[in-house]
Short mmCIF file of N, CA and C in Angstrom, two decimals:
data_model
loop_
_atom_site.label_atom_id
_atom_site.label_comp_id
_atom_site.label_asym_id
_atom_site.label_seq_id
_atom_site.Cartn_x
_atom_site.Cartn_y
_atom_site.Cartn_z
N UNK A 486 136.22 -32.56 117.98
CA UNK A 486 134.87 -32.00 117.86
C UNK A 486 134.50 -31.88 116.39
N UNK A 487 133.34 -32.12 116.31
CA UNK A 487 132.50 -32.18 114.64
C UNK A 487 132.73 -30.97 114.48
N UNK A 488 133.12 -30.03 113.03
CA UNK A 488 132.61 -28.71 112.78
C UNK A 488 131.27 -28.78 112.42
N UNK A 489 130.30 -29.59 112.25
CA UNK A 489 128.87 -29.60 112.07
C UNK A 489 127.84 -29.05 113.17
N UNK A 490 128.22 -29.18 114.46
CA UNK A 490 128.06 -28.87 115.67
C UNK A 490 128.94 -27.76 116.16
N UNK A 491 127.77 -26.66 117.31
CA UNK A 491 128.83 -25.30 117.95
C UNK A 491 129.53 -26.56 118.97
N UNK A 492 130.14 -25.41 119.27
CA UNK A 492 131.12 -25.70 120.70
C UNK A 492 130.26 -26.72 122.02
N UNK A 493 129.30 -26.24 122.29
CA UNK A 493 128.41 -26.80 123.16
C UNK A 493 128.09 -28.05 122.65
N UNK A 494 127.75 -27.95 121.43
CA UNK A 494 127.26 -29.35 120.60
C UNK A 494 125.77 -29.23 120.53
N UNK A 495 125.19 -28.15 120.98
CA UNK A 495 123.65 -27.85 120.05
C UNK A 495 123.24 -26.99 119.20
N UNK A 496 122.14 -27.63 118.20
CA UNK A 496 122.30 -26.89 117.26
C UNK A 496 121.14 -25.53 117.47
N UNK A 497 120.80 -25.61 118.65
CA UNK A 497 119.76 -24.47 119.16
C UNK A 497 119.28 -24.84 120.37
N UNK A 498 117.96 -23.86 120.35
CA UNK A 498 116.87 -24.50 121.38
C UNK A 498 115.44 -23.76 121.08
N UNK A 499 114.68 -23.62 121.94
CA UNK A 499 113.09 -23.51 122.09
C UNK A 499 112.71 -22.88 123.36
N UNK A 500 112.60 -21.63 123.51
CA UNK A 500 111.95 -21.36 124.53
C UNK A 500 110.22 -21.36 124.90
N UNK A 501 110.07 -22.36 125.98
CA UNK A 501 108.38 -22.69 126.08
C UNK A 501 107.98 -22.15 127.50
N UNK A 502 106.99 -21.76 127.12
CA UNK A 502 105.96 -21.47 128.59
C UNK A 502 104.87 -22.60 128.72
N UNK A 503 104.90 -23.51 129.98
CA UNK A 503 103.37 -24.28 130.57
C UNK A 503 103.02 -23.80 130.97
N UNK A 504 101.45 -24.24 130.60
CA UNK A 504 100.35 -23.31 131.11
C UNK A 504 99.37 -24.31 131.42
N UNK A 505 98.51 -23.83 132.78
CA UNK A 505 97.22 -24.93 132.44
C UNK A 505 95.97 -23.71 133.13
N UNK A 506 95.07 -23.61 132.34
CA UNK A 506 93.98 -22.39 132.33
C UNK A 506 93.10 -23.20 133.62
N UNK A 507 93.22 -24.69 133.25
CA UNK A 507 92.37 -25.35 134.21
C UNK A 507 92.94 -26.88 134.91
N UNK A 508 92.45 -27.07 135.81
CA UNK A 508 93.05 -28.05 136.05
C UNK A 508 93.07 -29.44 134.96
N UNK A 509 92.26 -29.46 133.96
CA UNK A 509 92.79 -30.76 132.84
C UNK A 509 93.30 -29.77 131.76
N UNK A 510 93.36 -29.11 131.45
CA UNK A 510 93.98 -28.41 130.01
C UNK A 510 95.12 -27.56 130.32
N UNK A 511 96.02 -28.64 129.28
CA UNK A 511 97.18 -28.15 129.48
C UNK A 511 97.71 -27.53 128.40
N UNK A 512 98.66 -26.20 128.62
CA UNK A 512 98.83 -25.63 126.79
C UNK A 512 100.94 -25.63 126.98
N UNK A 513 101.54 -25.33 126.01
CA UNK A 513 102.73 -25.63 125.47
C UNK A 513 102.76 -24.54 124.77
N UNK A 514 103.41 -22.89 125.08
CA UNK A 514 103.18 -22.09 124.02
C UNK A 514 104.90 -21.63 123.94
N UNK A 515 105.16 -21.49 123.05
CA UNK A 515 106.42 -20.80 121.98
C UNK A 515 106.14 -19.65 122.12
N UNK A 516 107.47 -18.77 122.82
CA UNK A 516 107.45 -17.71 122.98
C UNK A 516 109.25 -17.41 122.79
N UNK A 517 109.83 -18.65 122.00
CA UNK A 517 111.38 -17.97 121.67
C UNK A 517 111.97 -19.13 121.07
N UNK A 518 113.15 -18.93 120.20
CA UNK A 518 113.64 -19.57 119.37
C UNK A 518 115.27 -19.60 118.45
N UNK A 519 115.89 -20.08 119.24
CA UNK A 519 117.48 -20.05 118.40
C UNK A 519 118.35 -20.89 117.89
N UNK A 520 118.43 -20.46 116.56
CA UNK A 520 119.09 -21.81 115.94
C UNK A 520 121.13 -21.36 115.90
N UNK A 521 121.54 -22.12 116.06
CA UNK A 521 122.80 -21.83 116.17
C UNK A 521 123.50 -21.35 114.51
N UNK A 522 124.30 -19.90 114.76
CA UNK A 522 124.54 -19.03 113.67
C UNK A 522 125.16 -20.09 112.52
N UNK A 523 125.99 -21.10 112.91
CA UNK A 523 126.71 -22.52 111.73
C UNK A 523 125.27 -22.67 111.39
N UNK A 524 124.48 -22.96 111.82
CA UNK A 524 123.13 -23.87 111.07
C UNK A 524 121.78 -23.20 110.52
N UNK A 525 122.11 -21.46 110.25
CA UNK A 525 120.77 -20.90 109.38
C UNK A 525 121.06 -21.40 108.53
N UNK A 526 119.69 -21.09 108.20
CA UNK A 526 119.04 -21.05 106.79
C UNK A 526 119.20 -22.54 106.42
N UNK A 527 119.32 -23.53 106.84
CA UNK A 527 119.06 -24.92 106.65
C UNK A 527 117.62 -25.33 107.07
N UNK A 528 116.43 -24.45 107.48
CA UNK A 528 115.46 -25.02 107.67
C UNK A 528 115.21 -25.54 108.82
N UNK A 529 116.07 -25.30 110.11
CA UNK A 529 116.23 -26.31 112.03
C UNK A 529 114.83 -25.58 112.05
N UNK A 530 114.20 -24.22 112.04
CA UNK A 530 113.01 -23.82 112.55
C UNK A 530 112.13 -24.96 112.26
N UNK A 531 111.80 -24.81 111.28
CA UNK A 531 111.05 -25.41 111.05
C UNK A 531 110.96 -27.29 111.34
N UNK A 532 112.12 -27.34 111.78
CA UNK A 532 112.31 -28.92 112.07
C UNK A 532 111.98 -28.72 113.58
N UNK A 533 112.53 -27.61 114.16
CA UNK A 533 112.34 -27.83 115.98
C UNK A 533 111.25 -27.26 116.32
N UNK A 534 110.21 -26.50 115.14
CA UNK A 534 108.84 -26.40 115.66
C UNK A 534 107.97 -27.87 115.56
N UNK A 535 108.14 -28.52 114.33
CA UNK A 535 107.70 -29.81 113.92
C UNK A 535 107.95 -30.81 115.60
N UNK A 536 108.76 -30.66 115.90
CA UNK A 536 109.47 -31.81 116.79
C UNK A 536 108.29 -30.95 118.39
N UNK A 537 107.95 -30.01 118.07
CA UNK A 537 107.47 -29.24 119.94
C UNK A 537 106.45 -29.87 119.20
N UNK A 538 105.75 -29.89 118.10
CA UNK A 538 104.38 -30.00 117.57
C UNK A 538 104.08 -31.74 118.32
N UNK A 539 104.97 -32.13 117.71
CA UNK A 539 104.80 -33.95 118.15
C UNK A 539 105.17 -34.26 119.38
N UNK A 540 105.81 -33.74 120.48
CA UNK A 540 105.59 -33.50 121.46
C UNK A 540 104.34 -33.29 122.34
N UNK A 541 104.15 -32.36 122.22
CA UNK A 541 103.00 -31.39 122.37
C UNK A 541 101.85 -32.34 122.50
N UNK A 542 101.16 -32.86 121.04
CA UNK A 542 100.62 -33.77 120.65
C UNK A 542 100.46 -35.49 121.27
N UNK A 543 101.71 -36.30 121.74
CA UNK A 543 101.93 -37.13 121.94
C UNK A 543 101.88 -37.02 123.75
N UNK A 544 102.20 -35.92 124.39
CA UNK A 544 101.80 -35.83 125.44
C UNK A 544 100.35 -35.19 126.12
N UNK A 545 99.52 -35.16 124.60
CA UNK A 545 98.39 -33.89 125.03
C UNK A 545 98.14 -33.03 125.45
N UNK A 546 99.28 -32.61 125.45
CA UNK A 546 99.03 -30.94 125.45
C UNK A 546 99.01 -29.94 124.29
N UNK A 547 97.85 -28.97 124.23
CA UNK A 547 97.71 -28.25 123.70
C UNK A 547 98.94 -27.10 123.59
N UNK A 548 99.46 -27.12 121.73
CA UNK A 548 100.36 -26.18 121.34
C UNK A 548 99.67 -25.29 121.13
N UNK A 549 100.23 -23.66 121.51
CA UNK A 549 99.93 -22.45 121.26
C UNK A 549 100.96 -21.30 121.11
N UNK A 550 101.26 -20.31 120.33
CA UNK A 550 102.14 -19.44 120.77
C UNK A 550 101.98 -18.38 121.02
N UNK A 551 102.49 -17.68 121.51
CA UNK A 551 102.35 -16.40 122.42
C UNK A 551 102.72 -15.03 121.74
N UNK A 552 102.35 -14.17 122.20
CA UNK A 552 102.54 -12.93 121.41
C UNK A 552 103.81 -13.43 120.11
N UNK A 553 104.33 -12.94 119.22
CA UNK A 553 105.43 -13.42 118.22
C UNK A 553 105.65 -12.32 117.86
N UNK A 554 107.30 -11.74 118.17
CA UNK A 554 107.63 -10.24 117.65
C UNK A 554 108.81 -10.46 116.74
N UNK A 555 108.97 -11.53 116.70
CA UNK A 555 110.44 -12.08 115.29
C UNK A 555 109.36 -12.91 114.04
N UNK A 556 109.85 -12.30 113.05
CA UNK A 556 109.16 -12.47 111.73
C UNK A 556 108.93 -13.78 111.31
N UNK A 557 110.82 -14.23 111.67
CA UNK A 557 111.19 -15.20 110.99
C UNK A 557 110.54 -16.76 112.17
N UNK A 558 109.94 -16.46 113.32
CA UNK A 558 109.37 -17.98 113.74
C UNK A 558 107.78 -17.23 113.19
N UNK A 559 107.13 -16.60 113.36
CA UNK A 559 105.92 -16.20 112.41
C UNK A 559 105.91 -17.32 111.38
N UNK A 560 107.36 -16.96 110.71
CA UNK A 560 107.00 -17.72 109.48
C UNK A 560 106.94 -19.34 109.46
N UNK A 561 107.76 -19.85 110.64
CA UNK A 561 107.81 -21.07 110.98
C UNK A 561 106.62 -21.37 111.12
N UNK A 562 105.74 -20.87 112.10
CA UNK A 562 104.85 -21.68 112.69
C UNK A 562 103.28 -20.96 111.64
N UNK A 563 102.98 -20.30 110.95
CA UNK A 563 102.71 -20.49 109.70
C UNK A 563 102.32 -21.74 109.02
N UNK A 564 103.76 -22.21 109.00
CA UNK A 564 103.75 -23.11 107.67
C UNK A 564 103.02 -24.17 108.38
N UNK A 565 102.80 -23.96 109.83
CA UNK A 565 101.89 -25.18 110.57
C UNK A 565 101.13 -25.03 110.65
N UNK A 566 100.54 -24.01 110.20
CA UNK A 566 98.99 -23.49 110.24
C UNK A 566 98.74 -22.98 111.46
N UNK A 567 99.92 -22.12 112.05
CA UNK A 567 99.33 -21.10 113.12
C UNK A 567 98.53 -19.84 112.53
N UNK A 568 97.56 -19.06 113.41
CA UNK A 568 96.98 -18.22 112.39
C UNK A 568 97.12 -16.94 113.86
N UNK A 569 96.64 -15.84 113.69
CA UNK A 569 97.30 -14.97 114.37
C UNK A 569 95.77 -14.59 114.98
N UNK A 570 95.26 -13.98 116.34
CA UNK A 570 94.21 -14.28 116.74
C UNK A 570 93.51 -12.48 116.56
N UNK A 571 93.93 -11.78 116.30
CA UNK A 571 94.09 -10.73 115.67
C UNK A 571 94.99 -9.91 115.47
N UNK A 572 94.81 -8.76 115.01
CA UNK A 572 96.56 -7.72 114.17
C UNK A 572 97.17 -8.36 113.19
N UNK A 573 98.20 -7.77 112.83
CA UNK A 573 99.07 -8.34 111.81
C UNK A 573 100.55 -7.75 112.35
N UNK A 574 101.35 -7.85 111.57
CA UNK A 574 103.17 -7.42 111.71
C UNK A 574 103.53 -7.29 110.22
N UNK A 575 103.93 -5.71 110.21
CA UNK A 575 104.46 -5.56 108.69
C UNK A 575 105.42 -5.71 108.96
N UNK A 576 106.49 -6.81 107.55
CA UNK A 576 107.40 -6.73 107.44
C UNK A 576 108.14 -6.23 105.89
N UNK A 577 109.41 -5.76 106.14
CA UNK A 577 109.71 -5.40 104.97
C UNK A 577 110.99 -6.00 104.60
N UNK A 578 110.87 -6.73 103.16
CA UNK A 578 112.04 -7.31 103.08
C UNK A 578 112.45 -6.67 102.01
N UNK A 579 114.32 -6.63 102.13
CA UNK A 579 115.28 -6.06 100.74
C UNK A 579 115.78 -6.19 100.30
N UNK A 580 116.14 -6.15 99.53
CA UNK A 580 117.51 -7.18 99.13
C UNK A 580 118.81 -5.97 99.57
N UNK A 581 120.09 -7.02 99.86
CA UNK A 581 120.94 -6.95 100.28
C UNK A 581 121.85 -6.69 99.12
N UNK A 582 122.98 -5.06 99.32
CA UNK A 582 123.45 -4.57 97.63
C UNK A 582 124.68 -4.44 98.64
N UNK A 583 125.94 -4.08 97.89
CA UNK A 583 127.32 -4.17 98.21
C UNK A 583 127.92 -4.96 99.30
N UNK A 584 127.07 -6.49 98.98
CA UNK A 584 127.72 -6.99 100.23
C UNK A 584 129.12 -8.10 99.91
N UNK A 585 130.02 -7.91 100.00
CA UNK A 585 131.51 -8.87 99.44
C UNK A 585 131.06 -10.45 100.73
N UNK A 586 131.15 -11.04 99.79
CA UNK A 586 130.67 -12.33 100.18
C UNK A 586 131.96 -13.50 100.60
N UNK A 587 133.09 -13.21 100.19
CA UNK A 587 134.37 -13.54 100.35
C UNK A 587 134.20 -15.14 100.24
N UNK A 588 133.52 -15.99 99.49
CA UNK A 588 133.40 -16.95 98.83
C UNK A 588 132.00 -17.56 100.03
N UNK A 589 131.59 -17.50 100.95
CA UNK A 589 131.18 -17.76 102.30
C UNK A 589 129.43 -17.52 101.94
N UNK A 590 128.82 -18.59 102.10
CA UNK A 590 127.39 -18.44 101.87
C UNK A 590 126.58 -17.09 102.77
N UNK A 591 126.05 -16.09 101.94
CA UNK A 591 125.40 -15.13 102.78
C UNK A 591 124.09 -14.91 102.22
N UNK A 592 123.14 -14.12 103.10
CA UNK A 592 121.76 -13.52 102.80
C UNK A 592 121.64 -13.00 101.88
N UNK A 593 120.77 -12.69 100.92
CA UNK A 593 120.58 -12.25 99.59
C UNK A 593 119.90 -11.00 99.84
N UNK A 594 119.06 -11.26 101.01
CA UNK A 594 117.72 -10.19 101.26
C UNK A 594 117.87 -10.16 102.90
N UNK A 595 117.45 -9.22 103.38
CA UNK A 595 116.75 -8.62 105.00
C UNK A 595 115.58 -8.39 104.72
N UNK A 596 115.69 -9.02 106.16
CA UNK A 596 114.16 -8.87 106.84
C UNK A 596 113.89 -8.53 107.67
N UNK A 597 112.98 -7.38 108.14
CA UNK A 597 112.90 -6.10 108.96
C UNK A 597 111.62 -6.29 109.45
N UNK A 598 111.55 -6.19 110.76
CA UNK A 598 110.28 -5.89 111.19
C UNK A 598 110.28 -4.51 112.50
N UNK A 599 109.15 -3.91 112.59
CA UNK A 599 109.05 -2.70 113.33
C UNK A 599 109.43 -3.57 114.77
#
């Protein structure tokens, strides 16, 4: 087995809800998201929102996402120009102090949301 890959051999997934409001419109909304703990912070969000996007797209259906209570796909789908249909979500980020890193790549900062 690759150590590049978990045990299963994926490097996440995507949780989606179909929807169709009417009988021709169909929507594709993101309502969950996990990238496997070997593969943060390499950027997969943002690659496995890209990949639902062209999906989505290529089969015509309308992408949308659904309520969003984790910061960090907020920020994913953002960078796609999701926009929030009203409210906001404070988050507070900190940096991270006495943490022994034991040579092993770690977080610099947390990110907190209510």
């Amino acid at each position: 087995m690759d150590d590049s890959t978990s045990a299963s051999g994926k490097l996440g997934f995507m949780l989606l809800r179909h929807t169709s409001e009417d009988s021709s419109t169909l929507f594709s909304a993101l309502i969950g998201m996990l990238v496997d703990e070997k593969h943060r912070g390499k950027g997969l969000s943002n690659t496995f929102v890209a990949i639902w996007l062209r999906l989505s797209i290529d089969l015509g259906v309308f992408p949308r996402a659904e309520n969003i209570r984790k910061p960090l796909i907020s920020a994913a789908l953002d960078k796609f120009g999701f926009q929030p249909r009203k409210g906001s979500v404070e988050v507070e980020v900190s940096p991270i102090s006495n943490v022994d890193h034991h040579g092993k790549w770690e977080a610099d900062i947390a990110l907190y949301s209510p």
